[in-house]
């Protein structure tokens, strides 16, 4: 049986990377997709492969990515190897942009979306603490925090205001109860 492609989306500062790392620590069989980003690795954040914009565009042109997009001034790519992992029966979790969710859904039969949410003050505090954006950029990111999902996109809403362990446990419970197919229902769960 093919694995599941599990997309994690949410506004900047919601804790996508921390939640994904917590899920992988709790379930070592879960594969975390390593993104390629046209951002210097010295800027920190998630574990990613930093490349120049020129190198990114060449890799994109050469078909190195199964999905790619542009956001916040950077280019992001999901390597083709992710499709192989899923085909081999592994569940792969990906920090994804909502803009490419329809493309991802079309690629994977066992597809689900976890939408992480947090209160505005929590997001502001987390964005400030990571020291990657100036005050103006933080405000721009907060202004986009209540984005709409693509029309008809099924997803699970998880609130990530509290302790990471609680959020991880809530998502693990959800994932154990769903096959993650395009027909899953939208639900809101507060851990």
mmCIF file of C-alpha atoms in Angstrom, residues 14 117-124 142 159-161:
data_model
loop_
_atom_site.group_PDB
_atom_site.id
_atom_site.type_symbol
_atom_site.label_atom_id
_atom_site.label_comp_id
_atom_site.label_asym_id
_atom_site.label_seq_id
_atom_site.Cartn_x
_atom_site.Cartn_y
_atom_site.Cartn_z
ATOM 1 C CA UNK A 14 2.336 28.820 13.935
ATOM 2 C CA UNK A 117 -3.780 27.728 13.693
ATOM 3 C CA UNK A 118 -2.756 29.901 16.652
ATOM 4 C CA UNK A 119 -3.983 33.157 18.170
ATOM 5 C CA UNK A 120 -2.540 36.356 16.713
ATOM 6 C CA UNK A 121 -0.613 37.242 19.896
ATOM 7 C CA UNK A 122 0.978 33.768 19.934
ATOM 8 C CA UNK A 123 2.013 34.153 16.286
ATOM 9 C CA UNK A 124 3.451 37.624 16.924
ATOM 10 C CA UNK A 142 0.353 38.544 10.669
ATOM 11 C CA UNK A 159 -5.019 24.727 17.296
ATOM 12 C CA UNK A 160 -1.354 25.122 18.297
ATOM 13 C CA UNK A 161 -1.606 27.721 21.070
#
